[in-house]
Amino acid sequence: MSVLKTVVAGIIVVAGLSSQAVMAKEWKEIRIATEGTYKPFSYIADGKLTGFDVDIANALCEKMQAKCTIVSQEWDGMIPGLMSGKYDATVASMSITPERQKKIDFTDKYYATPARFIAVKESEIKETTPESLKGITVGVQGSTSQASYLEDNFKGTEVKMYKTVDDANMDLANGRIDLVFSDAAILADWMKSADGACCKFVGGDVRDEKYFGVGKGIGVRKSDPDLRDRFNAAIKAIIADGTYDRINKKYFDFSIQ
């Protein structure tokens, strides 16, 4: 009789786990994190989160028929917050890199843009090689792929870390640093503003898969491959039906896909 009870109990446990697995794969409600200080990808306007990443997240959720809550999260805590279960995914312009893939999983890329340097228009800096930038001060957002790239490859350059790209840009505009290094789309958008009219691109596109990966992906926990797969299917769907292109054109005058 005790053996029978043990078998029955085992069946109940297995059934319970199977039921939980099925429920987990439904993903009717998803909590998504973005940064909120990374215009035009994510920023606050009229008290609400908006931007390319936010619109993409909402479009993906609509395709998945999921109720999504989008929250702002400071960049330094983005991956730790995901891993601890604070939210289920990040749609935050995060580069898919080997280092990050050790901790979390990623969807296919949903956009890819190069990194670039900017300087004030009066600057005589033209080349942006490690040799040419010795003794130069470059601003960059901390804990980013761009920051890692500079620290590893520009040993003779003074790399100054900032909490946000906007903070670095303002120091550049005010003559406190010589260059800013960030995502080209972010910098291009800022240079359209009154504050950014001071500045120009210098050097060329910077692409290095070791640091910048193959593009930007949606981050999920390694324990949630089903959620990753649902996002991948939704990414393909919004590209196929033209939704992605409409969102792209809302923020950029060039394709970032």
PDB file of C-alpha atoms in Angstrom, residues 33-45 48-55 71-76 78 91-95 100 110-116 139-147 162-169 180-190 211-212 215-217 251-252 256:
ATOM      1  CA  ALA A  33      12.373  46.354 -18.849  1.00  0.00           C
ATOM      2  CA  THR A  34      13.865  49.186 -20.872  1.00  0.00           C
ATOM      3  CA  GLU A  35      16.183  51.991 -19.841  1.00  0.00           C
ATOM      4  CA  GLY A  36      14.152  55.168 -20.336  1.00  0.00           C
ATOM      5  CA  THR A  37      17.136  57.513 -20.785  1.00  0.00           C
ATOM      6  CA  TYR A  38      18.313  56.398 -24.233  1.00  0.00           C
ATOM      7  CA  LYS A  39      16.562  58.623 -26.740  1.00  0.00           C
ATOM      8  CA  PRO A  40      15.205  57.849 -29.335  1.00  0.00           C
ATOM      9  CA  PHE A  41      15.097  54.194 -28.275  1.00  0.00           C
ATOM     10  CA  SER A  42      13.599  54.672 -24.827  1.00  0.00           C
ATOM     11  CA  TYR A  43      12.841  57.891 -22.990  1.00  0.00           C
ATOM     12  CA  ILE A  44      10.186  59.667 -20.947  1.00  0.00           C
ATOM     13  CA  ALA A  45       7.747  61.991 -22.747  1.00  0.00           C
ATOM     14  CA  LYS A  48       5.311  58.027 -20.103  1.00  0.00           C
ATOM     15  CA  LEU A  49       7.927  55.657 -21.477  1.00  0.00           C
ATOM     16  CA  THR A  50       8.198  55.981 -25.242  1.00  0.00           C
ATOM     17  CA  GLY A  51      10.666  55.450 -28.071  1.00  0.00           C
ATOM     18  CA  PHE A  52      11.626  52.849 -30.671  1.00  0.00           C
ATOM     19  CA  ASP A  53      12.252  50.068 -28.132  1.00  0.00           C
ATOM     20  CA  VAL A  54       8.942  50.763 -26.392  1.00  0.00           C
ATOM     21  CA  ASP A  55       6.988  50.732 -29.661  1.00  0.00           C
ATOM     22  CA  VAL A  71       9.107  49.387 -16.762  1.00  0.00           C
ATOM     23  CA  SER A  72      12.218  51.568 -16.660  1.00  0.00           C
ATOM     24  CA  GLN A  73      15.423  50.127 -15.251  1.00  0.00           C
ATOM     25  CA  GLU A  74      18.829  51.765 -14.861  1.00  0.00           C
ATOM     26  CA  TRP A  75      21.330  50.227 -17.241  1.00  0.00           C
ATOM     27  CA  ASP A  76      23.757  48.923 -14.605  1.00  0.00           C
ATOM     28  CA  MET A  78      19.440  45.568 -16.333  1.00  0.00           C
ATOM     29  CA  VAL A  91      13.886  45.363 -24.815  1.00  0.00           C
ATOM     30  CA  ALA A  92      16.649  47.858 -24.206  1.00  0.00           C
ATOM     31  CA  SER A  93      18.970  48.082 -27.219  1.00  0.00           C
ATOM     32  CA  MET A  94      21.251  45.478 -25.661  1.00  0.00           C
ATOM     33  CA  SER A  95      24.045  44.171 -27.884  1.00  0.00           C
ATOM     34  CA  ARG A 100      26.419  38.608 -21.945  1.00  0.00           C
ATOM     35  CA  TYR A 110      15.876  43.197 -33.948  1.00  0.00           C
ATOM     36  CA  TYR A 111      18.216  45.948 -35.131  1.00  0.00           C
ATOM     37  CA  ALA A 112      21.897  46.609 -35.757  1.00  0.00           C
ATOM     38  CA  THR A 113      23.714  49.932 -35.835  1.00  0.00           C
ATOM     39  CA  PRO A 114      27.450  50.709 -35.579  1.00  0.00           C
ATOM     40  CA  ALA A 115      29.191  52.665 -32.847  1.00  0.00           C
ATOM     41  CA  ARG A 116      30.760  56.025 -33.715  1.00  0.00           C
ATOM     42  CA  GLY A 139      33.123  60.187 -22.796  1.00  0.00           C
ATOM     43  CA  VAL A 140      31.084  56.990 -22.820  1.00  0.00           C
ATOM     44  CA  GLN A 141      28.169  55.498 -20.896  1.00  0.00           C
ATOM     45  CA  GLY A 142      29.464  53.107 -18.250  1.00  0.00           C
ATOM     46  CA  SER A 143      28.760  49.350 -18.263  1.00  0.00           C
ATOM     47  CA  THR A 144      28.163  49.345 -22.033  1.00  0.00           C
ATOM     48  CA  SER A 145      29.758  47.523 -24.956  1.00  0.00           C
ATOM     49  CA  GLN A 146      31.220  50.849 -26.073  1.00  0.00           C
ATOM     50  CA  ALA A 147      32.854  51.341 -22.687  1.00  0.00           C
ATOM     51  CA  TYR A 162      28.979  58.599 -17.486  1.00  0.00           C
ATOM     52  CA  LYS A 163      25.664  57.360 -16.154  1.00  0.00           C
ATOM     53  CA  THR A 164      23.913  58.198 -19.447  1.00  0.00           C
ATOM     54  CA  VAL A 165      24.912  59.138 -22.994  1.00  0.00           C
ATOM     55  CA  ASP A 166      23.094  62.460 -22.552  1.00  0.00           C
ATOM     56  CA  ASP A 167      25.413  63.352 -19.670  1.00  0.00           C
ATOM     57  CA  ALA A 168      28.454  62.641 -21.842  1.00  0.00           C
ATOM     58  CA  ASN A 169      27.001  64.626 -24.747  1.00  0.00           C
ATOM     59  CA  VAL A 180      31.832  60.911 -27.148  1.00  0.00           C
ATOM     60  CA  PHE A 181      31.594  57.279 -28.233  1.00  0.00           C
ATOM     61  CA  SER A 182      28.182  55.630 -28.507  1.00  0.00           C
ATOM     62  CA  ASP A 183      25.632  54.037 -30.815  1.00  0.00           C
ATOM     63  CA  ALA A 184      25.503  55.951 -34.113  1.00  0.00           C
ATOM     64  CA  ALA A 185      21.698  56.172 -34.115  1.00  0.00           C
ATOM     65  CA  ILE A 186      21.658  57.667 -30.604  1.00  0.00           C
ATOM     66  CA  LEU A 187      24.253  60.261 -31.534  1.00  0.00           C
ATOM     67  CA  ALA A 188      22.595  61.097 -34.867  1.00  0.00           C
ATOM     68  CA  ASP A 189      19.298  61.783 -33.092  1.00  0.00           C
ATOM     69  CA  TRP A 190      20.950  64.012 -30.475  1.00  0.00           C
ATOM     70  CA  TYR A 211      32.133  43.820 -28.233  1.00  0.00           C
ATOM     71  CA  PHE A 212      29.019  44.771 -30.181  1.00  0.00           C
ATOM     72  CA  GLY A 215      23.128  43.406 -33.305  1.00  0.00           C
ATOM     73  CA  LYS A 216      20.682  44.245 -30.538  1.00  0.00           C
ATOM     74  CA  GLY A 217      18.538  41.487 -29.088  1.00  0.00           C
ATOM     75  CA  TYR A 251      12.201  57.514 -35.444  1.00  0.00           C
ATOM     76  CA  PHE A 252      14.840  57.299 -38.194  1.00  0.00           C
ATOM     77  CA  ILE A 256      18.309  50.213 -38.726  1.00  0.00           C
TER      78      ILE A 256
END
